[in-house]
PDB file of C-alpha atoms and ligand atoms in Angstrom:
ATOM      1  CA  UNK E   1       0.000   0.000   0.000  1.00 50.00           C
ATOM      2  CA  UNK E   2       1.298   3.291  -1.243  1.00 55.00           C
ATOM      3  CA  UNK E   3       2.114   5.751   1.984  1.00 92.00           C
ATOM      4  CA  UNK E   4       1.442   9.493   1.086  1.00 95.00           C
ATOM      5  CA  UNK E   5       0.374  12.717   3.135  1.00 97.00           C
ATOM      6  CA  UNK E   6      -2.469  14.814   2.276  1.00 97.00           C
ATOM      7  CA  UNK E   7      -3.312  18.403   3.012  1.00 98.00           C
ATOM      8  CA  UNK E   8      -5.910  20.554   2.734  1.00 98.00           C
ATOM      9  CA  UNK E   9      -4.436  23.930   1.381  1.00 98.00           C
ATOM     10  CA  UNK E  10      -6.687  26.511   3.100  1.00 98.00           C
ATOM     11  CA  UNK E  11      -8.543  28.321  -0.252  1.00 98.00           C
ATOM     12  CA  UNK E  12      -7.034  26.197  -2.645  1.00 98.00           C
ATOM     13  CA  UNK E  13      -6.381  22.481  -3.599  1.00 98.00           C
ATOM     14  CA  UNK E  14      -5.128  19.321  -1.790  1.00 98.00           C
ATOM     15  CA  UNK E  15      -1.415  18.631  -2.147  1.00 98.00           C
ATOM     16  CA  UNK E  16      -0.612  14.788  -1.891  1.00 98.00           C
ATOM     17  CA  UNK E  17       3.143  13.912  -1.596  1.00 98.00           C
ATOM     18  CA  UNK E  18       4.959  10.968  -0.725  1.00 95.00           C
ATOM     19  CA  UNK E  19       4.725   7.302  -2.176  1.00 94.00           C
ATOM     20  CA  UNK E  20       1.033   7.277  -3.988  1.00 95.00           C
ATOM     21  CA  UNK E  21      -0.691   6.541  -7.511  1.00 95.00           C
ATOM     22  CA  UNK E  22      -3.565   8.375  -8.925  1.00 97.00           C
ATOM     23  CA  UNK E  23      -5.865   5.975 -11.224  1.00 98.00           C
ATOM     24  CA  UNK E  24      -9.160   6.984 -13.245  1.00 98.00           C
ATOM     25  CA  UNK E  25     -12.222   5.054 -12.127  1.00 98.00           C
ATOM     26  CA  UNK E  26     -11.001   2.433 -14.591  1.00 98.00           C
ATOM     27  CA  UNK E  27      -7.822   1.895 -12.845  1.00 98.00           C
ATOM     28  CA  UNK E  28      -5.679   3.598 -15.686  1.00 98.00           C
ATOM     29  CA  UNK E  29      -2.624   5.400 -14.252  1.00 98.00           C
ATOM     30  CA  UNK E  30      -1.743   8.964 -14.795  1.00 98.00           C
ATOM     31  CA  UNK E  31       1.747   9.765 -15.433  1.00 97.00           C
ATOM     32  CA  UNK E  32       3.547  12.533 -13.095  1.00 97.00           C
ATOM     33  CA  UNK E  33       6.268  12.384 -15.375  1.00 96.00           C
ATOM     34  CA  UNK E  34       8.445  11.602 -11.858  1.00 94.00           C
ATOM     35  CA  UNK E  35       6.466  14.347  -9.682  1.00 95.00           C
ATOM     36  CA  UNK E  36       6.015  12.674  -5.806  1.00 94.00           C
ATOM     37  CA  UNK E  37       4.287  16.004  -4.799  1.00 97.00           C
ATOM     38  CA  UNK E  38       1.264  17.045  -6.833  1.00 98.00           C
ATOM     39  CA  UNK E  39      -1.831  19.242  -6.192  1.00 98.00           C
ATOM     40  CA  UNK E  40      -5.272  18.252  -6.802  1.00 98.00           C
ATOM     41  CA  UNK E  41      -8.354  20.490  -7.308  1.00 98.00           C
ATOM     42  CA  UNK E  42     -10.497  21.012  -5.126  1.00 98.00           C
ATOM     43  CA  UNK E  43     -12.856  24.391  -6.090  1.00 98.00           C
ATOM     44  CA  UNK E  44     -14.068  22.597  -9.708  1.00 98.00           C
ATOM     45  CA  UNK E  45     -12.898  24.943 -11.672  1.00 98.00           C
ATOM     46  CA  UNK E  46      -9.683  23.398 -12.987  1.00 98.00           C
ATOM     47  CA  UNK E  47      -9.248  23.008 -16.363  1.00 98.00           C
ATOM     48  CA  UNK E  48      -6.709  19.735 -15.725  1.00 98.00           C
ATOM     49  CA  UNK E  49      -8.907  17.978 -13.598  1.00 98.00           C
ATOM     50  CA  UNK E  50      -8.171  16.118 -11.245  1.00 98.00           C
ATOM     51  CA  UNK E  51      -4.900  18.468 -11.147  1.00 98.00           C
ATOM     52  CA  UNK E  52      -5.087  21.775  -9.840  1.00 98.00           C
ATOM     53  CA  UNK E  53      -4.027  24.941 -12.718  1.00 98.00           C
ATOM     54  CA  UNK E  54      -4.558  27.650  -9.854  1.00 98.00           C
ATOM     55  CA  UNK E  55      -8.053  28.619 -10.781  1.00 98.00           C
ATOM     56  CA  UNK E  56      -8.609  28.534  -7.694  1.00 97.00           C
ATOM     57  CA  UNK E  57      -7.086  32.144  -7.287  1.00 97.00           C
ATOM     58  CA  UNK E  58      -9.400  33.854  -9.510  1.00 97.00           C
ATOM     59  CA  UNK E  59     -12.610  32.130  -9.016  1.00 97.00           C
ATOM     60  CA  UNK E  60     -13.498  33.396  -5.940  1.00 96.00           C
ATOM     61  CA  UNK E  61     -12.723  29.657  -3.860  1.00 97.00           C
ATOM     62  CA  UNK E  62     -13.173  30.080  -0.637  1.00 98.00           C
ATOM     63  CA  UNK E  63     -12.894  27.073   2.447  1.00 97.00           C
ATOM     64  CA  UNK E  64     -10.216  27.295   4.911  1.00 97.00           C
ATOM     65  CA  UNK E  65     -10.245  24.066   6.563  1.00 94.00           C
ATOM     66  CA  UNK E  66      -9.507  22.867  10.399  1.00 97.00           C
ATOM     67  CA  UNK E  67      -8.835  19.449  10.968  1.00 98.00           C
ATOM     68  CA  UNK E  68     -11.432  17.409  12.779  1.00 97.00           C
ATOM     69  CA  UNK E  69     -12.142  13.687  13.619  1.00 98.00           C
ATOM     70  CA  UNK E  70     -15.384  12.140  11.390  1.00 97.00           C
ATOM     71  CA  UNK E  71     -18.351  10.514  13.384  1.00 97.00           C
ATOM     72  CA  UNK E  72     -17.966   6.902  13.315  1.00 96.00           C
ATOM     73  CA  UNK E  73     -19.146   5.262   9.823  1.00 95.00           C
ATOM     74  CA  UNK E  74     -22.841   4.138   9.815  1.00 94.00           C
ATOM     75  CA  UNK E  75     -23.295   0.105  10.409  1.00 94.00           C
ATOM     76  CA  UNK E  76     -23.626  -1.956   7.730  1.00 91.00           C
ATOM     77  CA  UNK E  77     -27.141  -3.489   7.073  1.00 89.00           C
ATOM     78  CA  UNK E  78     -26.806  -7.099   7.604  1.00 84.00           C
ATOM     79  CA  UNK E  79     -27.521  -9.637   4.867  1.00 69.00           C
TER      80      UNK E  79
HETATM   81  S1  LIG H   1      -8.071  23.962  -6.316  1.00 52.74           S
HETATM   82 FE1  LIG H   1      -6.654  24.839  -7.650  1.00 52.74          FE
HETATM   83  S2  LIG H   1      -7.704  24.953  -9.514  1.00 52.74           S
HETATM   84 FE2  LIG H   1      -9.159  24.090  -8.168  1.00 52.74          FE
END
């Protein structure tokens, strides 16, 4: 399993760096052309989705994020 950090750039994208892969929904690989640190969008308005091309800056993007601890996952119905 890959090991990579992930953070939340206040007002702008998440930057992932370390040991990771990022796969379409069909499990095809994108090439970072040897990148290990690489920012993905996060406002929508990028126009190299999933990768971030600092739209974010003029679009108006606004969340500035404090980490916090999720509520426990909902239980699985049983079979
Ligand atoms: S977060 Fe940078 S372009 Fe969307």
């Amino acid at each position: 399993m890959a090991s990579a950090r992930i953070t939340v750039m206040n007002n702008g994208s998440l930057r992932v760096e370390g040991d990771f892969e990022i796969v379409d929904q069909e499990g095809r690989t994108f090439g970072l052309a040897g990148r290990s640190r690489v920012s993905l969008c996060r406002c929508g308005q990028s126009a190299t989705k999933p990768f971030c091309d600092s739209a974010h800056k003029t679009c108006g993007f606004q969340s500035a994020v404090v980490a916090f601890d999720l509520a426990p996952p909902a239980p699985k119905p049983s079979a």
